[in-house]
Amino acid sequence: MRYVLGEYNETNSLKSRIIVSAGGAGSTFYISAFIQGGHAGGINGFPGSQYVYISSSGTLTNSTGANNILGGISGLADDKNSSSIINGSFGIGANPFETGYGSGGGGGYYGGGAGNSAVNTVGTGSGGSSFISGYKGCNAISEKYTLSNPIHTGKPEHYSGFVFANPIMKDGPTIKYIGNGQARITVLQNIFIREKSCNYYYTLNHLLFCIFIIFDVDLVK
C-alpha cells in the first residue's frame, strides 16, 4: 500500500509504502524435476532451492532471501563473476541472467535474489521481505532514503507517521496459502480528511455529480 502514485519501480512511490506483502519466487522445471522457488518471507525472505542432475555438475551458490535492509542475493555459477548477476533491490525482485533456466526473485519491501544455472545444475529465486509500519522488528527507511544512500531508521514506524495498530505478519510457510495475495485491514475509526481524498466533478446534461473517493483504512497518525 502506497500513498504516492507512480510506476512500480519509481523510487519516491516505493518509499511511500506503509504495508508490503512479500512475494514468493518463481519455481521451475529441469529434466522433468520440479524445483520450488523460495517462499515469501515475513521480515526475512526464504532462500531458493537447487536441482543437481549429475554429480559432475558445476557449482552454483544458492539464492538468499531479502530482509528489511537488503535485497536477496542471486545465485552465482562457478563460471560467472559477480558483475554478471543482478541482486534483489528496494521493491524489486531480481531476474536470472539466462531466461531459459532459473527463476526470478519474489517482490516485496526488498525483492529476492534470482535463481541461476550452472552446468547440469539449476536454482530458483529467493523470497522477498514484508513490511508493516509499526510492526516490531521492521526497519523503516528514512525520508532521506535514496538508492545510492539507503538510510534506515532502525525503527518500525514509517516516516509519514502512518502506523498500523496491532499488526500481524505471517510468512509463506506459516500460511501455506495458494492463490492471490491477501491483506485484511480493520477500520478503527472513520475520519474524512479532505486533503487525503480525491474529488472528481462531472457535468452531464446540466446535472452536477460529485464523486468522493475516500482512502478509509485502519491507520493511526
PDB file of C-alpha atoms in Angstrom:
ATOM      1  CA  MET A   1       0.000   0.000   0.000  1.00  0.00           C
ATOM      2  CA  ARG A   2       1.498   3.308  -1.110  1.00  0.00           C
ATOM      3  CA  TYR A   3       0.183   6.847  -0.933  1.00  0.00           C
ATOM      4  CA  VAL A   4       2.355   8.392  -3.669  1.00  0.00           C
ATOM      5  CA  LEU A   5       1.334   7.403  -7.186  1.00  0.00           C
ATOM      6  CA  GLY A   6       3.984   6.192  -9.597  1.00  0.00           C
ATOM      7  CA  GLU A   7       5.252   3.328 -11.695  1.00  0.00           C
ATOM      8  CA  TYR A   8       6.016   0.055  -9.933  1.00  0.00           C
ATOM      9  CA  ASN A   9       9.744   0.877  -9.820  1.00  0.00           C
ATOM     10  CA  GLU A  10       9.557   4.635  -9.159  1.00  0.00           C
ATOM     11  CA  THR A  11      11.625   5.311  -6.035  1.00  0.00           C
ATOM     12  CA  ASN A  12       9.518   8.063  -4.439  1.00  0.00           C
ATOM     13  CA  SER A  13       6.414   5.936  -4.869  1.00  0.00           C
ATOM     14  CA  LEU A  14       8.166   2.882  -3.420  1.00  0.00           C
ATOM     15  CA  LYS A  15       9.312   4.972  -0.460  1.00  0.00           C
ATOM     16  CA  SER A  16       5.684   5.790   0.386  1.00  0.00           C
ATOM     17  CA  ARG A  17       4.759   2.136   1.009  1.00  0.00           C
ATOM     18  CA  ILE A  18       3.451   1.637   4.536  1.00  0.00           C
ATOM     19  CA  ILE A  19       2.476  -2.030   4.246  1.00  0.00           C
ATOM     20  CA  VAL A  20       4.091  -4.555   1.908  1.00  0.00           C
ATOM     21  CA  SER A  21       3.242  -8.226   1.484  1.00  0.00           C
ATOM     22  CA  ALA A  22       6.235 -10.181   0.198  1.00  0.00           C
ATOM     23  CA  GLY A  23       6.039 -12.386  -2.867  1.00  0.00           C
ATOM     24  CA  GLY A  24       7.396 -15.879  -3.299  1.00  0.00           C
ATOM     25  CA  ALA A  25       9.966 -16.572  -6.013  1.00  0.00           C
ATOM     26  CA  GLY A  26       9.247 -18.369  -9.245  1.00  0.00           C
ATOM     27  CA  SER A  27       9.522 -22.158  -9.394  1.00  0.00           C
ATOM     28  CA  THR A  28      10.852 -24.008 -12.421  1.00  0.00           C
ATOM     29  CA  PHE A  29      11.381 -27.411 -14.066  1.00  0.00           C
ATOM     30  CA  TYR A  30      14.629 -29.024 -15.208  1.00  0.00           C
ATOM     31  CA  ILE A  31      14.901 -32.536 -16.714  1.00  0.00           C
ATOM     32  CA  SER A  32      11.272 -33.108 -15.605  1.00  0.00           C
ATOM     33  CA  ALA A  33      12.179 -32.235 -11.979  1.00  0.00           C
ATOM     34  CA  PHE A  34      10.123 -29.575 -10.190  1.00  0.00           C
ATOM     35  CA  ILE A  35      12.260 -27.028  -8.309  1.00  0.00           C
ATOM     36  CA  GLN A  36      10.461 -24.994  -5.646  1.00  0.00           C
ATOM     37  CA  GLY A  37      11.024 -21.233  -5.503  1.00  0.00           C
ATOM     38  CA  GLY A  38      11.839 -19.534  -2.203  1.00  0.00           C
ATOM     39  CA  HIS A  39       8.819 -18.745  -0.043  1.00  0.00           C
ATOM     40  CA  ALA A  40       7.646 -15.223   0.699  1.00  0.00           C
ATOM     41  CA  GLY A  41       9.025 -14.014   3.993  1.00  0.00           C
ATOM     42  CA  GLY A  42       7.903 -12.020   6.959  1.00  0.00           C
ATOM     43  CA  ILE A  43      10.800  -9.722   7.763  1.00  0.00           C
ATOM     44  CA  ASN A  44      13.175 -12.238   6.139  1.00  0.00           C
ATOM     45  CA  GLY A  45      12.550 -13.973   2.823  1.00  0.00           C
ATOM     46  CA  PHE A  46      13.343 -17.659   2.316  1.00  0.00           C
ATOM     47  CA  PRO A  47      16.190 -18.986   0.134  1.00  0.00           C
ATOM     48  CA  GLY A  48      15.729 -20.710  -3.185  1.00  0.00           C
ATOM     49  CA  SER A  49      16.474 -24.364  -3.879  1.00  0.00           C
ATOM     50  CA  GLN A  50      18.529 -26.328  -6.413  1.00  0.00           C
ATOM     51  CA  TYR A  51      18.402 -29.426  -8.551  1.00  0.00           C
ATOM     52  CA  VAL A  52      21.668 -31.183  -9.464  1.00  0.00           C
ATOM     53  CA  TYR A  53      21.280 -33.514 -12.444  1.00  0.00           C
ATOM     54  CA  ILE A  54      24.557 -35.470 -12.177  1.00  0.00           C
ATOM     55  CA  SER A  55      27.460 -35.499  -9.732  1.00  0.00           C
ATOM     56  CA  SER A  56      29.885 -33.882 -12.207  1.00  0.00           C
ATOM     57  CA  SER A  57      27.783 -30.738 -12.326  1.00  0.00           C
ATOM     58  CA  GLY A  58      29.029 -27.182 -11.984  1.00  0.00           C
ATOM     59  CA  THR A  59      28.931 -25.288  -8.699  1.00  0.00           C
ATOM     60  CA  LEU A  60      26.117 -22.821  -8.053  1.00  0.00           C
ATOM     61  CA  THR A  61      25.548 -20.748  -4.924  1.00  0.00           C
ATOM     62  CA  ASN A  62      22.007 -20.698  -3.619  1.00  0.00           C
ATOM     63  CA  SER A  63      19.936 -17.514  -3.754  1.00  0.00           C
ATOM     64  CA  THR A  64      19.359 -15.923  -0.338  1.00  0.00           C
ATOM     65  CA  GLY A  65      16.191 -14.206   0.849  1.00  0.00           C
ATOM     66  CA  ALA A  66      15.667 -10.468   1.201  1.00  0.00           C
ATOM     67  CA  ASN A  67      15.329  -8.696   4.538  1.00  0.00           C
ATOM     68  CA  ASN A  68      14.275  -5.196   5.634  1.00  0.00           C
ATOM     69  CA  ILE A  69      17.542  -3.501   4.661  1.00  0.00           C
ATOM     70  CA  LEU A  70      18.890  -5.540   1.717  1.00  0.00           C
ATOM     71  CA  GLY A  71      17.624  -7.326  -1.351  1.00  0.00           C
ATOM     72  CA  GLY A  72      18.209 -11.045  -1.742  1.00  0.00           C
ATOM     73  CA  ILE A  73      21.479 -12.266  -3.263  1.00  0.00           C
ATOM     74  CA  SER A  74      21.173 -14.105  -6.573  1.00  0.00           C
ATOM     75  CA  GLY A  75      22.758 -17.487  -7.231  1.00  0.00           C
ATOM     76  CA  LEU A  76      26.228 -17.366  -8.804  1.00  0.00           C
ATOM     77  CA  ALA A  77      27.685 -20.079 -11.048  1.00  0.00           C
ATOM     78  CA  ASP A  78      31.355 -21.043 -10.844  1.00  0.00           C
ATOM     79  CA  ASP A  79      31.917 -19.908 -14.444  1.00  0.00           C
ATOM     80  CA  LYS A  80      30.450 -16.432 -13.866  1.00  0.00           C
ATOM     81  CA  ASN A  81      31.673 -13.368 -11.988  1.00  0.00           C
ATOM     82  CA  SER A  82      29.558 -11.377  -9.558  1.00  0.00           C
ATOM     83  CA  SER A  83      29.187  -8.471 -12.004  1.00  0.00           C
ATOM     84  CA  SER A  84      27.186 -10.730 -14.342  1.00  0.00           C
ATOM     85  CA  ILE A  85      24.243 -11.107 -11.954  1.00  0.00           C
ATOM     86  CA  ILE A  86      21.631  -8.714 -10.601  1.00  0.00           C
ATOM     87  CA  ASN A  87      20.569  -8.994  -6.970  1.00  0.00           C
ATOM     88  CA  GLY A  88      17.216  -8.085  -5.450  1.00  0.00           C
ATOM     89  CA  SER A  89      16.723  -4.404  -4.657  1.00  0.00           C
ATOM     90  CA  PHE A  90      14.320  -1.978  -2.993  1.00  0.00           C
ATOM     91  CA  GLY A  91      10.861  -3.156  -4.047  1.00  0.00           C
ATOM     92  CA  ILE A  92      12.090  -5.274  -6.976  1.00  0.00           C
ATOM     93  CA  GLY A  93      12.950  -8.965  -7.304  1.00  0.00           C
ATOM     94  CA  ALA A  94      15.945  -9.927  -9.454  1.00  0.00           C
ATOM     95  CA  ASN A  95      15.800 -11.639 -12.846  1.00  0.00           C
ATOM     96  CA  PRO A  96      18.060 -14.590 -13.786  1.00  0.00           C
ATOM     97  CA  PHE A  97      20.906 -13.951 -16.229  1.00  0.00           C
ATOM     98  CA  GLU A  98      19.563 -16.681 -18.551  1.00  0.00           C
ATOM     99  CA  THR A  99      15.847 -16.626 -19.311  1.00  0.00           C
ATOM    100  CA  GLY A 100      15.771 -20.322 -20.213  1.00  0.00           C
ATOM    101  CA  TYR A 101      16.835 -21.550 -16.763  1.00  0.00           C
ATOM    102  CA  GLY A 102      16.421 -20.499 -13.163  1.00  0.00           C
ATOM    103  CA  SER A 103      13.700 -18.169 -11.891  1.00  0.00           C
ATOM    104  CA  GLY A 104      13.163 -14.622 -10.659  1.00  0.00           C
ATOM    105  CA  GLY A 105      13.155 -13.480  -7.049  1.00  0.00           C
ATOM    106  CA  GLY A 106       9.945 -12.561  -5.247  1.00  0.00           C
ATOM    107  CA  GLY A 107       8.866  -8.946  -4.864  1.00  0.00           C
ATOM    108  CA  GLY A 108       8.482  -7.220  -1.518  1.00  0.00           C
ATOM    109  CA  TYR A 109       9.757  -4.388   0.654  1.00  0.00           C
ATOM    110  CA  TYR A 110      13.068  -5.599  -0.718  1.00  0.00           C
ATOM    111  CA  GLY A 111      12.989  -8.119  -3.559  1.00  0.00           C
ATOM    112  CA  GLY A 112      14.501 -11.583  -3.507  1.00  0.00           C
ATOM    113  CA  GLY A 113      17.526 -12.748  -5.469  1.00  0.00           C
ATOM    114  CA  ALA A 114      17.289 -14.708  -8.707  1.00  0.00           C
ATOM    115  CA  GLY A 115      17.939 -18.397  -9.212  1.00  0.00           C
ATOM    116  CA  ASN A 116      20.534 -19.036 -11.890  1.00  0.00           C
ATOM    117  CA  SER A 117      22.162 -22.059 -13.512  1.00  0.00           C
ATOM    118  CA  ALA A 118      25.496 -23.844 -13.866  1.00  0.00           C
ATOM    119  CA  VAL A 119      26.444 -26.975 -15.807  1.00  0.00           C
ATOM    120  CA  ASN A 120      23.716 -29.566 -15.057  1.00  0.00           C
ATOM    121  CA  THR A 121      22.524 -27.519 -12.066  1.00  0.00           C
ATOM    122  CA  VAL A 122      19.549 -25.165 -11.847  1.00  0.00           C
ATOM    123  CA  GLY A 123      18.483 -22.984  -8.924  1.00  0.00           C
ATOM    124  CA  THR A 124      15.382 -20.961  -8.103  1.00  0.00           C
ATOM    125  CA  GLY A 125      14.973 -17.435  -6.789  1.00  0.00           C
ATOM    126  CA  SER A 126      14.512 -16.427  -3.161  1.00  0.00           C
ATOM    127  CA  GLY A 127      11.550 -14.791  -1.438  1.00  0.00           C
ATOM    128  CA  GLY A 128      11.073 -11.087  -0.810  1.00  0.00           C
ATOM    129  CA  SER A 129      10.568  -9.429   2.579  1.00  0.00           C
ATOM    130  CA  SER A 130       7.434  -7.903   4.109  1.00  0.00           C
ATOM    131  CA  PHE A 131       6.973  -4.615   5.942  1.00  0.00           C
ATOM    132  CA  ILE A 132       4.233  -3.131   8.122  1.00  0.00           C
ATOM    133  CA  SER A 133       4.633   0.323   9.606  1.00  0.00           C
ATOM    134  CA  GLY A 134       4.538  -0.205  13.368  1.00  0.00           C
ATOM    135  CA  TYR A 135       5.358  -3.927  13.333  1.00  0.00           C
ATOM    136  CA  LYS A 136       8.029  -4.833  15.891  1.00  0.00           C
ATOM    137  CA  GLY A 137      11.263  -5.886  14.194  1.00  0.00           C
ATOM    138  CA  CYS A 138      10.696  -3.988  10.949  1.00  0.00           C
ATOM    139  CA  ASN A 139      13.324  -1.457   9.905  1.00  0.00           C
ATOM    140  CA  ALA A 140      11.750   1.540   8.172  1.00  0.00           C
ATOM    141  CA  ILE A 141      13.541   3.747   5.670  1.00  0.00           C
ATOM    142  CA  SER A 142      14.399   7.368   6.361  1.00  0.00           C
ATOM    143  CA  GLU A 143      12.641  10.150   4.469  1.00  0.00           C
ATOM    144  CA  LYS A 144      16.110  10.951   3.052  1.00  0.00           C
ATOM    145  CA  TYR A 145      16.465   7.438   1.637  1.00  0.00           C
ATOM    146  CA  THR A 146      17.857   7.189  -1.891  1.00  0.00           C
ATOM    147  CA  LEU A 147      19.063   4.191  -3.864  1.00  0.00           C
ATOM    148  CA  SER A 148      22.631   5.495  -3.634  1.00  0.00           C
ATOM    149  CA  ASN A 149      22.276   6.334   0.076  1.00  0.00           C
ATOM    150  CA  PRO A 150      19.867   3.756   1.568  1.00  0.00           C
ATOM    151  CA  ILE A 151      19.309   5.154   5.065  1.00  0.00           C
ATOM    152  CA  HIS A 152      17.194   3.160   7.538  1.00  0.00           C
ATOM    153  CA  THR A 153      15.981   4.421  10.908  1.00  0.00           C
ATOM    154  CA  GLY A 154      16.211   1.187  12.886  1.00  0.00           C
ATOM    155  CA  LYS A 155      12.586   1.750  13.935  1.00  0.00           C
ATOM    156  CA  PRO A 156       9.387   0.126  12.607  1.00  0.00           C
ATOM    157  CA  GLU A 157       7.398   3.345  12.067  1.00  0.00           C
ATOM    158  CA  HIS A 158       7.246   4.843   8.573  1.00  0.00           C
ATOM    159  CA  TYR A 159       8.444   8.456   8.349  1.00  0.00           C
ATOM    160  CA  SER A 160       4.968   9.595   7.218  1.00  0.00           C
ATOM    161  CA  GLY A 161       3.607   8.929  10.701  1.00  0.00           C
ATOM    162  CA  PHE A 162       1.072   6.420   9.368  1.00  0.00           C
ATOM    163  CA  VAL A 163       1.265   3.434  11.716  1.00  0.00           C
ATOM    164  CA  PHE A 164      -0.850   0.272  11.878  1.00  0.00           C
ATOM    165  CA  ALA A 165      -2.281  -0.746  15.249  1.00  0.00           C
ATOM    166  CA  ASN A 166      -1.669  -4.334  16.442  1.00  0.00           C
ATOM    167  CA  PRO A 167      -0.472  -5.713  13.082  1.00  0.00           C
ATOM    168  CA  ILE A 168       0.048  -9.437  12.486  1.00  0.00           C
ATOM    169  CA  MET A 169       2.575 -10.701   9.935  1.00  0.00           C
ATOM    170  CA  LYS A 170       2.837 -14.302   8.712  1.00  0.00           C
ATOM    171  CA  ASP A 171       5.302 -15.756   6.219  1.00  0.00           C
ATOM    172  CA  GLY A 172       4.622 -18.136   3.335  1.00  0.00           C
ATOM    173  CA  PRO A 173       5.360 -21.482   5.070  1.00  0.00           C
ATOM    174  CA  THR A 174       3.156 -20.460   8.011  1.00  0.00           C
ATOM    175  CA  ILE A 175       0.192 -19.586   5.816  1.00  0.00           C
ATOM    176  CA  LYS A 176       0.629 -22.408   3.263  1.00  0.00           C
ATOM    177  CA  TYR A 177      -1.747 -20.452   1.053  1.00  0.00           C
ATOM    178  CA  ILE A 178      -2.205 -20.973  -2.689  1.00  0.00           C
ATOM    179  CA  GLY A 179      -3.667 -18.119  -4.723  1.00  0.00           C
ATOM    180  CA  ASN A 180      -3.516 -14.348  -4.926  1.00  0.00           C
ATOM    181  CA  GLY A 181      -2.055 -12.303  -2.084  1.00  0.00           C
ATOM    182  CA  GLN A 182      -4.367 -11.207   0.714  1.00  0.00           C
ATOM    183  CA  ALA A 183      -4.486  -8.473   3.334  1.00  0.00           C
ATOM    184  CA  ARG A 184      -7.136  -7.763   5.963  1.00  0.00           C
ATOM    185  CA  ILE A 185      -7.467  -4.221   7.324  1.00  0.00           C
ATOM    186  CA  THR A 186      -9.980  -3.419  10.078  1.00  0.00           C
ATOM    187  CA  VAL A 187     -11.320   0.127  10.345  1.00  0.00           C
ATOM    188  CA  LEU A 188     -10.783   1.546  13.842  1.00  0.00           C
ATOM    189  CA  GLN A 189     -12.238   4.975  13.196  1.00  0.00           C
ATOM    190  CA  ASN A 190     -13.916   6.645  10.240  1.00  0.00           C
ATOM    191  CA  ILE A 191     -12.303  10.005   9.567  1.00  0.00           C
ATOM    192  CA  PHE A 192     -12.871  12.097   6.471  1.00  0.00           C
ATOM    193  CA  ILE A 193      -9.719  14.032   5.636  1.00  0.00           C
ATOM    194  CA  ARG A 194     -10.333  16.334   2.703  1.00  0.00           C
ATOM    195  CA  GLU A 195      -6.683  16.729   1.746  1.00  0.00           C
ATOM    196  CA  LYS A 196      -6.250  12.947   1.505  1.00  0.00           C
ATOM    197  CA  SER A 197      -9.345  12.408  -0.634  1.00  0.00           C
ATOM    198  CA  CYS A 198      -9.893  12.717  -4.358  1.00  0.00           C
ATOM    199  CA  ASN A 199     -12.774  14.887  -5.560  1.00  0.00           C
ATOM    200  CA  TYR A 200     -13.958  14.496  -9.136  1.00  0.00           C
ATOM    201  CA  TYR A 201     -16.725  16.585 -10.689  1.00  0.00           C
ATOM    202  CA  TYR A 202     -18.563  15.662 -13.874  1.00  0.00           C
ATOM    203  CA  THR A 203     -21.316  17.514 -15.735  1.00  0.00           C
ATOM    204  CA  LEU A 204     -23.800  15.615 -17.880  1.00  0.00           C
ATOM    205  CA  ASN A 205     -26.874  17.278 -19.402  1.00  0.00           C
ATOM    206  CA  HIS A 206     -26.516  20.166 -16.963  1.00  0.00           C
ATOM    207  CA  LEU A 207     -26.537  17.823 -13.963  1.00  0.00           C
ATOM    208  CA  LEU A 208     -23.668  18.012 -11.457  1.00  0.00           C
ATOM    209  CA  PHE A 209     -22.234  14.843  -9.957  1.00  0.00           C
ATOM    210  CA  CYS A 210     -19.726  14.869  -7.103  1.00  0.00           C
ATOM    211  CA  ILE A 211     -17.810  11.623  -6.561  1.00  0.00           C
ATOM    212  CA  PHE A 212     -15.735  11.235  -3.407  1.00  0.00           C
ATOM    213  CA  ILE A 213     -13.064   8.543  -3.262  1.00  0.00           C
ATOM    214  CA  ILE A 214     -12.074   8.205   0.383  1.00  0.00           C
ATOM    215  CA  PHE A 215      -8.981   6.306   1.435  1.00  0.00           C
ATOM    216  CA  ASP A 216     -10.564   4.817   4.541  1.00  0.00           C
ATOM    217  CA  VAL A 217      -8.153   2.313   6.099  1.00  0.00           C
ATOM    218  CA  ASP A 218      -7.014   1.274   9.542  1.00  0.00           C
ATOM    219  CA  LEU A 219      -4.361   3.947  10.044  1.00  0.00           C
ATOM    220  CA  VAL A 220      -3.318   5.787  13.156  1.00  0.00           C
ATOM    221  CA  LYS A 221      -1.368   9.008  12.724  1.00  0.00           C
TER     222      LYS A 221
END
